[in-house]
């Protein structure tokens, strides 16, 4: 986010220029929408939570214990969740 003031559009101009506004927002800009000169909404870019390239994108970064699926581990997990009889 820059220190510059956000661009401002009145509602009519925002409707007319919606595609251009969305393009600017996709490039990181924030846009203010106003009614009669009073700001009423802000259009901001969405931040992706995870940016993975696809399958295997965590390869080399995720460590799994050798016994991750051992009966003892599964039983301990079930105990933690109150699922054992």
JSON list of C-alpha atoms in Angstrom, two decimals:
[
{"chain": "A", "resi": 1, "resn": "UNK", "atom": "CA", "xyz": [0.00, 0.00, 0.00]},
{"chain": "A", "resi": 2, "resn": "UNK", "atom": "CA", "xyz": [1.47, 3.35, -0.96]},
{"chain": "A", "resi": 3, "resn": "UNK", "atom": "CA", "xyz": [1.32, 6.62, 0.93]},
{"chain": "A", "resi": 4, "resn": "UNK", "atom": "CA", "xyz": [-0.55, 8.25, -1.97]},
{"chain": "A", "resi": 5, "resn": "UNK", "atom": "CA", "xyz": [-4.23, 9.02, -1.51]},
{"chain": "A", "resi": 6, "resn": "UNK", "atom": "CA", "xyz": [-6.58, 6.45, -2.99]},
{"chain": "A", "resi": 7, "resn": "UNK", "atom": "CA", "xyz": [-8.26, 7.33, -6.28]},
{"chain": "A", "resi": 8, "resn": "UNK", "atom": "CA", "xyz": [-11.87, 8.40, -5.86]},
{"chain": "A", "resi": 9, "resn": "UNK", "atom": "CA", "xyz": [-14.86, 7.85, -8.19]},
{"chain": "A", "resi": 10, "resn": "UNK", "atom": "CA", "xyz": [-18.47, 8.90, -7.78]},
{"chain": "A", "resi": 11, "resn": "UNK", "atom": "CA", "xyz": [-21.00, 6.09, -8.14]},
{"chain": "A", "resi": 12, "resn": "UNK", "atom": "CA", "xyz": [-21.96, 6.98, -11.72]},
{"chain": "A", "resi": 13, "resn": "UNK", "atom": "CA", "xyz": [-18.32, 7.04, -12.87]},
{"chain": "A", "resi": 14, "resn": "UNK", "atom": "CA", "xyz": [-17.61, 3.83, -10.96]},
{"chain": "A", "resi": 15, "resn": "UNK", "atom": "CA", "xyz": [-20.43, 2.04, -12.79]},
{"chain": "A", "resi": 16, "resn": "UNK", "atom": "CA", "xyz": [-19.20, 3.37, -16.13]},
{"chain": "A", "resi": 17, "resn": "UNK", "atom": "CA", "xyz": [-15.56, 2.44, -15.43]},
{"chain": "A", "resi": 18, "resn": "UNK", "atom": "CA", "xyz": [-15.96, -0.73, -13.37]},
{"chain": "A", "resi": 19, "resn": "UNK", "atom": "CA", "xyz": [-13.66, -2.83, -15.58]},
{"chain": "A", "resi": 20, "resn": "UNK", "atom": "CA", "xyz": [-10.91, -0.21, -15.38]},
{"chain": "A", "resi": 21, "resn": "UNK", "atom": "CA", "xyz": [-11.34, 0.12, -11.63]},
{"chain": "A", "resi": 22, "resn": "UNK", "atom": "CA", "xyz": [-11.08, -3.65, -11.15]},
{"chain": "A", "resi": 23, "resn": "UNK", "atom": "CA", "xyz": [-7.93, -3.71, -13.30]},
{"chain": "A", "resi": 24, "resn": "UNK", "atom": "CA", "xyz": [-6.35, -1.00, -11.14]},
{"chain": "A", "resi": 25, "resn": "UNK", "atom": "CA", "xyz": [-7.32, -2.86, -7.96]},
{"chain": "A", "resi": 26, "resn": "UNK", "atom": "CA", "xyz": [-5.84, -6.10, -9.32]},
{"chain": "A", "resi": 27, "resn": "UNK", "atom": "CA", "xyz": [-2.57, -4.20, -9.65]},
{"chain": "A", "resi": 28, "resn": "UNK", "atom": "CA", "xyz": [-2.62, -3.24, -5.97]},
{"chain": "A", "resi": 29, "resn": "UNK", "atom": "CA", "xyz": [-4.45, 0.09, -5.99]},
{"chain": "A", "resi": 30, "resn": "UNK", "atom": "CA", "xyz": [-7.25, 0.98, -3.58]},
{"chain": "A", "resi": 31, "resn": "UNK", "atom": "CA", "xyz": [-10.24, 2.88, -4.98]},
{"chain": "A", "resi": 32, "resn": "UNK", "atom": "CA", "xyz": [-12.77, 4.94, -3.00]},
{"chain": "A", "resi": 33, "resn": "UNK", "atom": "CA", "xyz": [-16.39, 5.12, -4.23]},
{"chain": "A", "resi": 34, "resn": "UNK", "atom": "CA", "xyz": [-18.32, 8.25, -3.21]},
{"chain": "A", "resi": 35, "resn": "UNK", "atom": "CA", "xyz": [-21.93, 9.40, -3.24]},
{"chain": "A", "resi": 36, "resn": "UNK", "atom": "CA", "xyz": [-22.36, 13.16, -3.52]},
{"chain": "A", "resi": 37, "resn": "UNK", "atom": "CA", "xyz": [-18.71, 13.63, -2.57]},
{"chain": "A", "resi": 38, "resn": "UNK", "atom": "CA", "xyz": [-18.93, 11.51, 0.58]},
{"chain": "A", "resi": 39, "resn": "UNK", "atom": "CA", "xyz": [-16.87, 8.31, 0.57]},
{"chain": "A", "resi": 40, "resn": "UNK", "atom": "CA", "xyz": [-19.10, 5.27, 1.08]},
{"chain": "A", "resi": 41, "resn": "UNK", "atom": "CA", "xyz": [-17.01, 2.28, -0.03]},
{"chain": "A", "resi": 42, "resn": "UNK", "atom": "CA", "xyz": [-13.45, 1.17, -0.65]},
{"chain": "A", "resi": 43, "resn": "UNK", "atom": "CA", "xyz": [-12.46, -1.37, -3.32]},
{"chain": "A", "resi": 44, "resn": "UNK", "atom": "CA", "xyz": [-9.28, -3.16, -2.25]},
{"chain": "A", "resi": 45, "resn": "UNK", "atom": "CA", "xyz": [-7.32, -6.09, -3.68]},
{"chain": "A", "resi": 46, "resn": "UNK", "atom": "CA", "xyz": [-7.97, -9.50, -2.17]},
{"chain": "A", "resi": 47, "resn": "UNK", "atom": "CA", "xyz": [-4.91, -11.18, -0.73]},
{"chain": "A", "resi": 48, "resn": "UNK", "atom": "CA", "xyz": [-4.49, -14.82, -1.62]},
{"chain": "A", "resi": 49, "resn": "UNK", "atom": "CA", "xyz": [-3.99, -16.97, 1.45]},
{"chain": "A", "resi": 50, "resn": "UNK", "atom": "CA", "xyz": [-1.81, -19.57, -0.22]},
{"chain": "A", "resi": 51, "resn": "UNK", "atom": "CA", "xyz": [0.14, -19.23, -3.43]},
{"chain": "A", "resi": 52, "resn": "UNK", "atom": "CA", "xyz": [1.00, -22.79, -4.40]},
{"chain": "A", "resi": 53, "resn": "UNK", "atom": "CA", "xyz": [2.23, -23.83, -7.79]},
{"chain": "A", "resi": 54, "resn": "UNK", "atom": "CA", "xyz": [0.34, -27.12, -7.64]},
{"chain": "A", "resi": 55, "resn": "UNK", "atom": "CA", "xyz": [0.94, -30.66, -6.48]},
{"chain": "A", "resi": 56, "resn": "UNK", "atom": "CA", "xyz": [4.20, -31.05, -4.67]},
{"chain": "A", "resi": 57, "resn": "UNK", "atom": "CA", "xyz": [4.62, -27.35, -3.96]},
{"chain": "A", "resi": 58, "resn": "UNK", "atom": "CA", "xyz": [5.46, -28.11, -0.31]},
{"chain": "A", "resi": 59, "resn": "UNK", "atom": "CA", "xyz": [8.09, -30.70, -1.22]},
{"chain": "A", "resi": 60, "resn": "UNK", "atom": "CA", "xyz": [11.18, -30.22, 0.91]},
{"chain": "A", "resi": 61, "resn": "UNK", "atom": "CA", "xyz": [9.39, -27.88, 3.31]},
{"chain": "A", "resi": 62, "resn": "UNK", "atom": "CA", "xyz": [7.14, -30.36, 5.11]},
{"chain": "A", "resi": 63, "resn": "UNK", "atom": "CA", "xyz": [8.67, -32.88, 7.48]},
{"chain": "A", "resi": 64, "resn": "UNK", "atom": "CA", "xyz": [6.67, -36.00, 8.37]},
{"chain": "A", "resi": 65, "resn": "UNK", "atom": "CA", "xyz": [7.76, -38.33, 11.15]},
{"chain": "A", "resi": 66, "resn": "UNK", "atom": "CA", "xyz": [8.46, -41.93, 10.17]},
{"chain": "A", "resi": 67, "resn": "UNK", "atom": "CA", "xyz": [5.74, -43.19, 12.52]},
{"chain": "A", "resi": 68, "resn": "UNK", "atom": "CA", "xyz": [3.09, -40.65, 11.45]},
{"chain": "A", "resi": 69, "resn": "UNK", "atom": "CA", "xyz": [0.55, -43.41, 10.74]},
{"chain": "A", "resi": 70, "resn": "UNK", "atom": "CA", "xyz": [1.55, -45.92, 13.42]},
{"chain": "A", "resi": 71, "resn": "UNK", "atom": "CA", "xyz": [-1.26, -47.53, 15.43]},
{"chain": "A", "resi": 72, "resn": "UNK", "atom": "CA", "xyz": [0.13, -45.97, 18.61]},
{"chain": "A", "resi": 73, "resn": "UNK", "atom": "CA", "xyz": [0.04, -42.46, 17.10]},
{"chain": "A", "resi": 74, "resn": "UNK", "atom": "CA", "xyz": [-3.50, -42.98, 15.79]},
{"chain": "A", "resi": 75, "resn": "UNK", "atom": "CA", "xyz": [-4.61, -44.22, 19.21]},
{"chain": "A", "resi": 76, "resn": "UNK", "atom": "CA", "xyz": [-3.03, -41.22, 20.96]},
{"chain": "A", "resi": 77, "resn": "UNK", "atom": "CA", "xyz": [-4.82, -38.85, 18.57]},
{"chain": "A", "resi": 78, "resn": "UNK", "atom": "CA", "xyz": [-8.12, -40.66, 19.09]},
{"chain": "A", "resi": 79, "resn": "UNK", "atom": "CA", "xyz": [-7.61, -40.35, 22.86]},
{"chain": "A", "resi": 80, "resn": "UNK", "atom": "CA", "xyz": [-6.99, -36.60, 22.50]},
{"chain": "A", "resi": 81, "resn": "UNK", "atom": "CA", "xyz": [-10.34, -36.24, 20.70]},
{"chain": "A", "resi": 82, "resn": "UNK", "atom": "CA", "xyz": [-12.21, -38.56, 23.11]},
{"chain": "A", "resi": 83, "resn": "UNK", "atom": "CA", "xyz": [-12.83, -41.14, 20.41]},
{"chain": "A", "resi": 84, "resn": "UNK", "atom": "CA", "xyz": [-11.65, -44.23, 22.27]},
{"chain": "A", "resi": 85, "resn": "UNK", "atom": "CA", "xyz": [-13.91, -46.47, 24.23]}
]
